CSV table of C-alpha atoms in Angstrom, one decimal:
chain,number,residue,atom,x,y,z
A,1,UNK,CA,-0.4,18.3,18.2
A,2,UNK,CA,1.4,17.6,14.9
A,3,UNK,CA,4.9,15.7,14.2
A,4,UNK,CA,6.7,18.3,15.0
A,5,UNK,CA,5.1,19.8,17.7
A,6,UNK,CA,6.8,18.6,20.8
A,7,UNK,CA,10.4,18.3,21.2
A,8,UNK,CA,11.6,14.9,22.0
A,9,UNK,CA,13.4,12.1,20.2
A,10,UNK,CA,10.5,10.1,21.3
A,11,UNK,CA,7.6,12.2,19.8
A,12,UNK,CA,7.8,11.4,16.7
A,13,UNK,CA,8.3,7.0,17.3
A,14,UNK,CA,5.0,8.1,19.3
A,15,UNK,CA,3.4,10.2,15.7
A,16,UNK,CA,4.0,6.9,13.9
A,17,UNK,CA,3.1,4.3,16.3
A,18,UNK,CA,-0.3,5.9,16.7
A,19,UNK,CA,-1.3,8.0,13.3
A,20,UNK,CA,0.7,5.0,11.6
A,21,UNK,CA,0.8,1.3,13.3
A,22,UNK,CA,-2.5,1.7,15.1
A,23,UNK,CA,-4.5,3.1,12.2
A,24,UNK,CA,-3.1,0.3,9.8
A,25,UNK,CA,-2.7,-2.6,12.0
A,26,UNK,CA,-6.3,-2.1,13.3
A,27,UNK,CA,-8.1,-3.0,10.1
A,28,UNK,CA,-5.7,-5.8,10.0
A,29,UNK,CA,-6.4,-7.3,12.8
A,30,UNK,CA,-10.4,-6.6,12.2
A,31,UNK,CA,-9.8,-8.3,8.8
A,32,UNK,CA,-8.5,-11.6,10.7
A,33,UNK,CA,-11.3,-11.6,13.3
A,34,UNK,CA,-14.2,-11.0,10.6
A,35,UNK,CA,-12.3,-14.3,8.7
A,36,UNK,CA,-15.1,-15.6,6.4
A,37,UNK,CA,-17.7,-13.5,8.2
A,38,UNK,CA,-18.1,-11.0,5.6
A,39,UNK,CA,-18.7,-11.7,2.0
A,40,UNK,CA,-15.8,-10.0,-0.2
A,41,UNK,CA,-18.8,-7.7,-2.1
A,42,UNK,CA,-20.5,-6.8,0.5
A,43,UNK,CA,-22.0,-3.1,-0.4
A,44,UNK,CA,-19.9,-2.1,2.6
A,45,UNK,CA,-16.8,-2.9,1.3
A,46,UNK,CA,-17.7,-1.6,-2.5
A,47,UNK,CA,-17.7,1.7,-0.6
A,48,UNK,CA,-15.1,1.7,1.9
A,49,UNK,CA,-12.8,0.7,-0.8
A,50,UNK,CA,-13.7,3.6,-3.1
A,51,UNK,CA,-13.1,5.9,-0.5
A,52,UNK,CA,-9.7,4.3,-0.1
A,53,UNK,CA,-8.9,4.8,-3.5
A,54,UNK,CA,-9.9,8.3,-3.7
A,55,UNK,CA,-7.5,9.1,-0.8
A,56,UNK,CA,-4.6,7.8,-2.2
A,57,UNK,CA,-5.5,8.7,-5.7
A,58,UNK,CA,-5.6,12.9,-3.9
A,59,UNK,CA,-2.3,11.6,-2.7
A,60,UNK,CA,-1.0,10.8,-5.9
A,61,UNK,CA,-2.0,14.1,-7.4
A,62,UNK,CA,-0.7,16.5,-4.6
A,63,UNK,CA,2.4,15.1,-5.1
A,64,UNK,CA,2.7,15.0,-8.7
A,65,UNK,CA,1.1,18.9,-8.3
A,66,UNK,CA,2.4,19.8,-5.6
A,67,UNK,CA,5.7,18.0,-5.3
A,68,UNK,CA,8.4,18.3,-2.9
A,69,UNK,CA,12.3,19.0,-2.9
A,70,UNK,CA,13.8,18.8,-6.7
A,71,UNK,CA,11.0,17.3,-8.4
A,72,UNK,CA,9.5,21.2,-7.4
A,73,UNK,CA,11.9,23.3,-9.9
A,74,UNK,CA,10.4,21.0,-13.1
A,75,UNK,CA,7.7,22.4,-14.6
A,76,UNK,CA,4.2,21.3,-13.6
A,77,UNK,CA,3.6,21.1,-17.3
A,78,UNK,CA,6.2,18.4,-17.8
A,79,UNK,CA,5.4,16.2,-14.4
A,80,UNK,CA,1.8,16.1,-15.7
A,81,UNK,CA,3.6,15.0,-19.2
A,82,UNK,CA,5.4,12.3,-17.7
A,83,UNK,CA,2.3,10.8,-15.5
A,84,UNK,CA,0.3,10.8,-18.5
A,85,UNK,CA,2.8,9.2,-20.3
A,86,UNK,CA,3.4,6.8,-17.3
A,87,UNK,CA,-0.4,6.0,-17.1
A,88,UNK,CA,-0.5,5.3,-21.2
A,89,UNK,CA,2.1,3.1,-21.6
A,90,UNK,CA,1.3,1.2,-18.7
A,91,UNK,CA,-2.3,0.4,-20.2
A,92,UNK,CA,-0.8,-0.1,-23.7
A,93,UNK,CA,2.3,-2.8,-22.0
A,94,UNK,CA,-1.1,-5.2,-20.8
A,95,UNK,CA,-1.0,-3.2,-17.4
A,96,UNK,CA,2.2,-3.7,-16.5
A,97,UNK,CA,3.5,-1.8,-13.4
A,98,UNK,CA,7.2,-1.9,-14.3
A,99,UNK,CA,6.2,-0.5,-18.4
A,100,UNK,CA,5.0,2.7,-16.8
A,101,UNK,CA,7.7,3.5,-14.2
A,102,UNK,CA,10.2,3.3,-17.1
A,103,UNK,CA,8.2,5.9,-19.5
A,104,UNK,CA,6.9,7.8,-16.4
A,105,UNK,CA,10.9,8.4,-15.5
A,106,UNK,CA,12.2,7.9,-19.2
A,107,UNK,CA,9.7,11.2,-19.9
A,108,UNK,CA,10.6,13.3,-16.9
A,109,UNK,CA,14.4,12.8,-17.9
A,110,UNK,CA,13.6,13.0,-21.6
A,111,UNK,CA,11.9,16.6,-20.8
A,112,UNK,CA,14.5,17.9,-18.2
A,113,UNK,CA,17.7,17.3,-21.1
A,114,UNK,CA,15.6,18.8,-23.7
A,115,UNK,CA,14.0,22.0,-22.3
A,116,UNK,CA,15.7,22.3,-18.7
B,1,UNK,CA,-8.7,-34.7,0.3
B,2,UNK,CA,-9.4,-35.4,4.6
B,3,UNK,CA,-7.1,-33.0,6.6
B,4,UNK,CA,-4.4,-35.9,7.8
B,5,UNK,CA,-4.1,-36.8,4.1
B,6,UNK,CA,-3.3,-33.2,4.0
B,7,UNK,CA,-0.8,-33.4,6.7
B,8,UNK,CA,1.1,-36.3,4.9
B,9,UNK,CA,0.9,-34.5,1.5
B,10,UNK,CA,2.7,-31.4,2.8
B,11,UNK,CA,5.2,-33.7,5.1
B,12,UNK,CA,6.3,-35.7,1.8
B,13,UNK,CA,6.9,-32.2,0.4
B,14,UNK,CA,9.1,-30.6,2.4
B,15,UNK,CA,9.3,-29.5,6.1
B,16,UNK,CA,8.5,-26.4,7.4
B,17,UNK,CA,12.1,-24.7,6.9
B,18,UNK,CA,11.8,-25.4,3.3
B,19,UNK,CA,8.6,-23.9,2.8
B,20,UNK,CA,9.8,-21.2,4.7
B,21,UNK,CA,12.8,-20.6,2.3
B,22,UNK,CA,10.5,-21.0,-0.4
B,23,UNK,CA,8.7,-18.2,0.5
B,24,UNK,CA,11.4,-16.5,1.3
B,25,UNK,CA,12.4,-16.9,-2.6
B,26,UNK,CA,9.3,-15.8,-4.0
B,27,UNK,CA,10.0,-12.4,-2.6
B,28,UNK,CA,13.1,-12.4,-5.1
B,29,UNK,CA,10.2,-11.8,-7.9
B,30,UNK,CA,9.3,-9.1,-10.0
B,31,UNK,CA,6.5,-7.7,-8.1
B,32,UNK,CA,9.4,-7.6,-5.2
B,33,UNK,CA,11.6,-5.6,-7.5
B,34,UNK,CA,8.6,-3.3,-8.0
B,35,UNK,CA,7.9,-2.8,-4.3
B,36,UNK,CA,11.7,-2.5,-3.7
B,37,UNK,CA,11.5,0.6,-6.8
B,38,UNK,CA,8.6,2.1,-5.0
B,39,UNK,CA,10.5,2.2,-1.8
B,40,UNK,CA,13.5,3.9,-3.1
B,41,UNK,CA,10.7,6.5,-4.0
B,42,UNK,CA,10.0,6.5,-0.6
B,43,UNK,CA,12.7,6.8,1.2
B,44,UNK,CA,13.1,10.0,-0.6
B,45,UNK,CA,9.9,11.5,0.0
B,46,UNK,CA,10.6,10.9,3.5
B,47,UNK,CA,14.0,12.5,4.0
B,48,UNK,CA,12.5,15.0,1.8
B,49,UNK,CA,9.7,15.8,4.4
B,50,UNK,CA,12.4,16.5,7.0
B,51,UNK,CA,12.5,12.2,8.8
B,52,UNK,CA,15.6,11.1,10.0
B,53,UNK,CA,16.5,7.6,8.7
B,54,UNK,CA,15.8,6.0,12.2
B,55,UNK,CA,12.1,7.1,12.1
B,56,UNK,CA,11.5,6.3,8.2
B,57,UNK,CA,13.4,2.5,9.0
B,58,UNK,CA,10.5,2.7,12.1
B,59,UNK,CA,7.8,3.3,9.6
B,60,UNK,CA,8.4,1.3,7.1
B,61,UNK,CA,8.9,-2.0,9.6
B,62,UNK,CA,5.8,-0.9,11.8
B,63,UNK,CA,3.0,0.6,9.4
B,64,UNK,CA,4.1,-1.7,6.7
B,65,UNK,CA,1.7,-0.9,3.8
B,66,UNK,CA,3.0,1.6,1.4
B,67,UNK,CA,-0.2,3.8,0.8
B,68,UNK,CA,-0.5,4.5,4.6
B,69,UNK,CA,2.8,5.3,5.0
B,70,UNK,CA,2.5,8.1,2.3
B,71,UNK,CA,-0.5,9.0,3.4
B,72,UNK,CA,1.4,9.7,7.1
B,73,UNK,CA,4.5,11.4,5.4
B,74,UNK,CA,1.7,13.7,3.2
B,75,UNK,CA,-0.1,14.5,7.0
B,76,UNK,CA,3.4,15.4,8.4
B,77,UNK,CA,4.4,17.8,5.4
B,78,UNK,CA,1.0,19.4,6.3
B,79,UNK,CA,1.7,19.8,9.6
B,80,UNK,CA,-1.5,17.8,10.4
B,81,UNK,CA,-2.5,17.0,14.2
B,82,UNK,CA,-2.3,13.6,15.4
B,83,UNK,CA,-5.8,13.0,15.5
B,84,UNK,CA,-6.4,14.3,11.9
B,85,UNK,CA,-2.8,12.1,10.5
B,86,UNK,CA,-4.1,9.1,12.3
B,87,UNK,CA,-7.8,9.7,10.5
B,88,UNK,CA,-6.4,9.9,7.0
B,89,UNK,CA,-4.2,7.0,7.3
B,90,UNK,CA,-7.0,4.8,8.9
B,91,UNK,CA,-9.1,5.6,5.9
B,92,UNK,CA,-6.1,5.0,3.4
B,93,UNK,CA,-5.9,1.6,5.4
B,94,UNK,CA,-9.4,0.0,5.1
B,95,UNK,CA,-8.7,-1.8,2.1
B,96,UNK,CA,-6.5,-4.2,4.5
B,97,UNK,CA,-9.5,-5.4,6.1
B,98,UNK,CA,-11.3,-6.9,3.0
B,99,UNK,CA,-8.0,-8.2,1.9
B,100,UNK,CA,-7.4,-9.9,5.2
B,101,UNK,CA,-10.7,-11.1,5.0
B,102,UNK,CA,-10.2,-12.9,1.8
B,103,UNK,CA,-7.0,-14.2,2.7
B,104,UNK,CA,-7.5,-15.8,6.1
B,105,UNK,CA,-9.3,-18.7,4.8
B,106,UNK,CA,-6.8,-19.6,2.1
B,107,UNK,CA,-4.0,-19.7,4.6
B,108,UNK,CA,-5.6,-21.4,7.2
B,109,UNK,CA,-5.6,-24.9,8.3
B,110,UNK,CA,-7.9,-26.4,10.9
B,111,UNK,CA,-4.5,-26.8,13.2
B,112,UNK,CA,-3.7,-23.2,12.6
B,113,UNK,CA,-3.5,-20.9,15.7
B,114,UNK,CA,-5.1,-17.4,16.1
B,115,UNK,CA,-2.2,-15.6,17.1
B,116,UNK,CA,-0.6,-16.9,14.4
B,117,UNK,CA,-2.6,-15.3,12.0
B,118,UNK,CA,-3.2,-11.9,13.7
B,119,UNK,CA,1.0,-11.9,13.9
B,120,UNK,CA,0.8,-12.6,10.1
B,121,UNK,CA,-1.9,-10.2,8.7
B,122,UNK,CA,1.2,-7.6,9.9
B,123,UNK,CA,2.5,-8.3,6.6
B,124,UNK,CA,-0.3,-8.0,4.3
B,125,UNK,CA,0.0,-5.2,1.9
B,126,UNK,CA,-0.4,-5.1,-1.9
B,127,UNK,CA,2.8,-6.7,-2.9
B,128,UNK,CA,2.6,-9.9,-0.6
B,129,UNK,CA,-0.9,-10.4,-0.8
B,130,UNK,CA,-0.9,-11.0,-4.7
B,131,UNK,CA,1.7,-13.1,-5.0
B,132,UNK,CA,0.6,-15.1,-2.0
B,133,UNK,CA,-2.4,-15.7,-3.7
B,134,UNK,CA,-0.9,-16.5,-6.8
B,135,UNK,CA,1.2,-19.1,-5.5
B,136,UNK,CA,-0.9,-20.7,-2.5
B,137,UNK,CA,-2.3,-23.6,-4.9
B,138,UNK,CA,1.5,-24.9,-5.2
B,139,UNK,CA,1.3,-24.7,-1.3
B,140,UNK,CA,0.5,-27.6,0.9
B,141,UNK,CA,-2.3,-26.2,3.0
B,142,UNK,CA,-0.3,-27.2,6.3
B,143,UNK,CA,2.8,-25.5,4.9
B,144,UNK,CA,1.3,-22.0,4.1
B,145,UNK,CA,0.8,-20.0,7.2
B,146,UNK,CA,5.4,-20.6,6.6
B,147,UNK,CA,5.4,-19.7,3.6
B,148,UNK,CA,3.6,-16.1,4.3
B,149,UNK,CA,6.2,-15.9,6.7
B,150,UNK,CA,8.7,-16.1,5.0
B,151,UNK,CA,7.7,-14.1,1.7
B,152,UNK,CA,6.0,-11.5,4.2
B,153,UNK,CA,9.0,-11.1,6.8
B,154,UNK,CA,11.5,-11.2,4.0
B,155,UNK,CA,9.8,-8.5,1.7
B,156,UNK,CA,9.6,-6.2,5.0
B,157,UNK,CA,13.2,-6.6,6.0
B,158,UNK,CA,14.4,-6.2,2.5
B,159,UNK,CA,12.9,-2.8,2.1
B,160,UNK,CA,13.4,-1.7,5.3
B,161,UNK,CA,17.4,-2.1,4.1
B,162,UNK,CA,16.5,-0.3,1.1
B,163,UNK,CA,15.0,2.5,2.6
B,164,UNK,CA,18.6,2.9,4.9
B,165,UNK,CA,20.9,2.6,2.3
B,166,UNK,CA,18.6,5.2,-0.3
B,167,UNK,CA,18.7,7.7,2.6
B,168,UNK,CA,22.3,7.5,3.4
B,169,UNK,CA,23.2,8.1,-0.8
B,170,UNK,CA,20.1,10.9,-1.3
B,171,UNK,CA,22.5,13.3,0.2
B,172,UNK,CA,24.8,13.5,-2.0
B,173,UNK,CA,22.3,12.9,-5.3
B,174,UNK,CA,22.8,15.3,-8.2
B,175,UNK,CA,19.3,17.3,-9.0
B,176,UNK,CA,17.8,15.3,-11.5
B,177,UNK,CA,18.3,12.2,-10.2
B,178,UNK,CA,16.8,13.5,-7.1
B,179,UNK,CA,13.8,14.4,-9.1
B,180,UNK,CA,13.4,11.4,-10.9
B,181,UNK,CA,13.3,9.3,-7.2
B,182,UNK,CA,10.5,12.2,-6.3
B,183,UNK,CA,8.5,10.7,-9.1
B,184,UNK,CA,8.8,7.2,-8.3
B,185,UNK,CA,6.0,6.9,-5.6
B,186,UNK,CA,3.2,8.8,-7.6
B,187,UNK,CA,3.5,6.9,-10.5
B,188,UNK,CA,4.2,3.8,-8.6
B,189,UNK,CA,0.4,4.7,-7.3
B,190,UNK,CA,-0.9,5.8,-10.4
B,191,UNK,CA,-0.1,2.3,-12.0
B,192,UNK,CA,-0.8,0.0,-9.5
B,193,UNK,CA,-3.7,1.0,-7.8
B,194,UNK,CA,-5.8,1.5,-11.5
B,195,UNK,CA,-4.8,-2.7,-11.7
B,196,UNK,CA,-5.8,-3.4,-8.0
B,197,UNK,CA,-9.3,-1.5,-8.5
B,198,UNK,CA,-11.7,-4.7,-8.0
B,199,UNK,CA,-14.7,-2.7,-9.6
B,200,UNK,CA,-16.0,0.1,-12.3
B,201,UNK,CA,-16.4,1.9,-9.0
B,202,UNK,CA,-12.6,1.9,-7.7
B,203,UNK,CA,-11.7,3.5,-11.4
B,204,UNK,CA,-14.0,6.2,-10.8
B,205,UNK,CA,-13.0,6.5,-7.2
B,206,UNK,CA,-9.3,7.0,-8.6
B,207,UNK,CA,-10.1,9.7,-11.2
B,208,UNK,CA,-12.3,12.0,-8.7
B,209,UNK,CA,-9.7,11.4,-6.3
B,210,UNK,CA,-6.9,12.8,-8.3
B,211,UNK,CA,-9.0,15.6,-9.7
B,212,UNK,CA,-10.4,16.3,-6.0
B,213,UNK,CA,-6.9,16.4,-4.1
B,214,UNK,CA,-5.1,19.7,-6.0
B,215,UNK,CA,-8.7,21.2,-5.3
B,216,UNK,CA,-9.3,20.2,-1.8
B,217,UNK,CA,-5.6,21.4,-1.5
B,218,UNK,CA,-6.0,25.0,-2.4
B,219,UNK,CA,-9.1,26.0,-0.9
B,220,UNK,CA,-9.0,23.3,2.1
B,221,UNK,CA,-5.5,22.8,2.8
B,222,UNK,CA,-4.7,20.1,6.8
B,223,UNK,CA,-7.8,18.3,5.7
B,224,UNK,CA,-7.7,17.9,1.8
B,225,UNK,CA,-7.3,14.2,1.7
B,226,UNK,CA,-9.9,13.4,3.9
B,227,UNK,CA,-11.9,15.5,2.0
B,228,UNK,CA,-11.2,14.4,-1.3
B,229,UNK,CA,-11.3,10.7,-0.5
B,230,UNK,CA,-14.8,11.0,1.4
B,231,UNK,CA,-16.2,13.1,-1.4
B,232,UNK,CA,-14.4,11.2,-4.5
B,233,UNK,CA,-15.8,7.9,-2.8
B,234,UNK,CA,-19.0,8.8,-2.3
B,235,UNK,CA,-19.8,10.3,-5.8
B,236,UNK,CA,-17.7,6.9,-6.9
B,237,UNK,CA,-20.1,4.7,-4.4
B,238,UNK,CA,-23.2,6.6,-5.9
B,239,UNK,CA,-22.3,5.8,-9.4
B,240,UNK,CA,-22.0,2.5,-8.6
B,241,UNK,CA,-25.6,2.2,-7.0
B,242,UNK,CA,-27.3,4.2,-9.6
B,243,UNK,CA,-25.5,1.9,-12.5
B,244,UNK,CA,-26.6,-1.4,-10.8
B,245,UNK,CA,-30.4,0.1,-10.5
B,246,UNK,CA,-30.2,0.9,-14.0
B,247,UNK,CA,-29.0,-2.7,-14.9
B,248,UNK,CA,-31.8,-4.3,-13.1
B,249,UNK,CA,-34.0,-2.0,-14.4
């Protein structure tokens, strides 16, 4: 049963209550009722972390490869340009999240004017 | 410092309502301007993936953190079953728990009630939770479970406005502009999630996880990210393991 699979104005308020609220708010409330239960370097965590980072990192790449609506007519060359470019100038600016955004978009922009 | 001492330290420096509106003003921040740029991104995925405003204002006031949220929009492109969305974004969403974990004990005072913080953890995400932490020690203890209040609730509502108002303009965007929103949210990611990485392991985690996705894409496509993330994490987790054996060693 996916989001658009039944018909209703309801069925998708239903999609994202349970594939979104309930499978964040969960491991909220877990984190609360653990409290100082668990020590922040548990093994545990070092792994359940790293496979939360590998999911949104795939994420991260299926859109930048695989993008959506008018990012799709640039050239995959160029979007890889402009992450790379994001990703540099972000490490080189001390990381500073707001640096790369800038260069990320001032790259993508900068390559759509001069081959597109 | 005995807890009553506390209690008169924070009374001297300002009521609740204050602290409140304090917190409400440290949303007004840079790392808020961020968030508010990485929603913009958003709300343009979303309407790209075919959500009408009502349901992307939904998500963004009921799911909260931004990962999980692109996680669910990715599992709705793909068409993904419910069971299979709600797996991927429950992954995407385990790296709440330890951060609630380590903020529970800084916000709470030996008054504090339960439901008060299992009502507050709603609004722990990335943005929130670092500056929270940043500016608890300028917090009177008894004043902080406010203060998260207001930075958290104010944050939420904010972007929840700023997701609205995006989506009513993206209409009528020219192209490139239309492009350059697209590419908001994956750099947005790419950025911040290399700086919240807490260990050698989350770096590694990162780079298999964006060379595993495009892969896992093409020759596994409705379960790609589950794949990639519990693949990329283990080989990341098994690095780990083998370095500090070596180190001992």
């Amino acid at each position: 049963m996916s989001f658009a699979a039944i018909d209703a104005w309801w069925w998708p308020y239903l999609f994202i209550l349970l594939a979104g609220w309930l499978a964040t708010d969960c491991w909220r409330y877990l984190g609360v009722y653990l409290g100082d239960r668990l020590s922040e370097d548990a093994d545990i965590l070092v792994f359940i972390r790293a496979v939360a980072t590998a999911l949104v990192a795939a994420v991260i790449a299926n859109l930048i490869i695989f993008p959506a609506g008018a990012l799709a007519a640039t050239p995959l060359a160029l979007r890889i340009a402009a992450a790379i470019a994001s990703f540099l100038a972000y490490l080189a600016a001390g990381k500073r999240v707001f640096v790369g955004i800038l260069a990320g978009e001032a790259a993508l922009l900068g390559g759509i004017f001069l081959f597109g | 410092m005995t807890n009553d001492e506390d209690n008169q330290v924070a009374t001297r420096a300002g009521g609740p309502w204050l602290w409140f509106l304090r917190g409400v003003a440290a949303s007004f921040s840079i790392p808020g301007l961020i968030l508010a740029s990485a929603f913009v991104g958003f709300a343009g995925l979303a309407r790209e993936a075919g959500l009408t405003m009502a349901e992307t204002v939904f998500m963004v006031g009921i799911v909260w953190a931004l990962p999980a949220k692109v996680v669910l929009v990715g599992a709705i492109l793909s068409n993904t079953t419910l069971l299979a969305a709600a797996f991927a974004v429950a992954l995407s969403s385990v790296r709440l728990m330890p951060m609630v974990v380590a903020i529970v004990p800084e916000m709470r005072a030996p008054t504090t009630r339960k439901w008060v913080l299992y009502a507050l953890s709603h609004f722990v995400a990335v943005t929130s939770w670092v500056v929270a932490l940043e500016r608890f020690p300028t917090v009177p203890r008894y004043r902080r479970t406010v203060f998260y209040a207001g930075l958290g609730a104010t944050l939420v509502v904010i972007n929840m406005v700023v997701v609205a108002v995006v989506f009513s303009l993206a209409q009528n965007l020219p192209p490139i502009v239309g492009a350059a929103l697209f590419l908001l949210t994956p750099i947005y990611f790419l950025t911040s999630l290399w700086g919240s990485a807490r260990e050698r392991a989350g770096h590694l985690a990162m780079v298999f996880g964006l060379a595993l996705g495009p892969v896992f894409h093409l020759v596994a496509p409705g379960v790609d990210l589950l794949a990639a993330g519990l693949l990329g994490g283990l080989m990341a987790y098994g690095w780990h393991r083998f370095a500090r054996r070596r180190a001992r060693a």
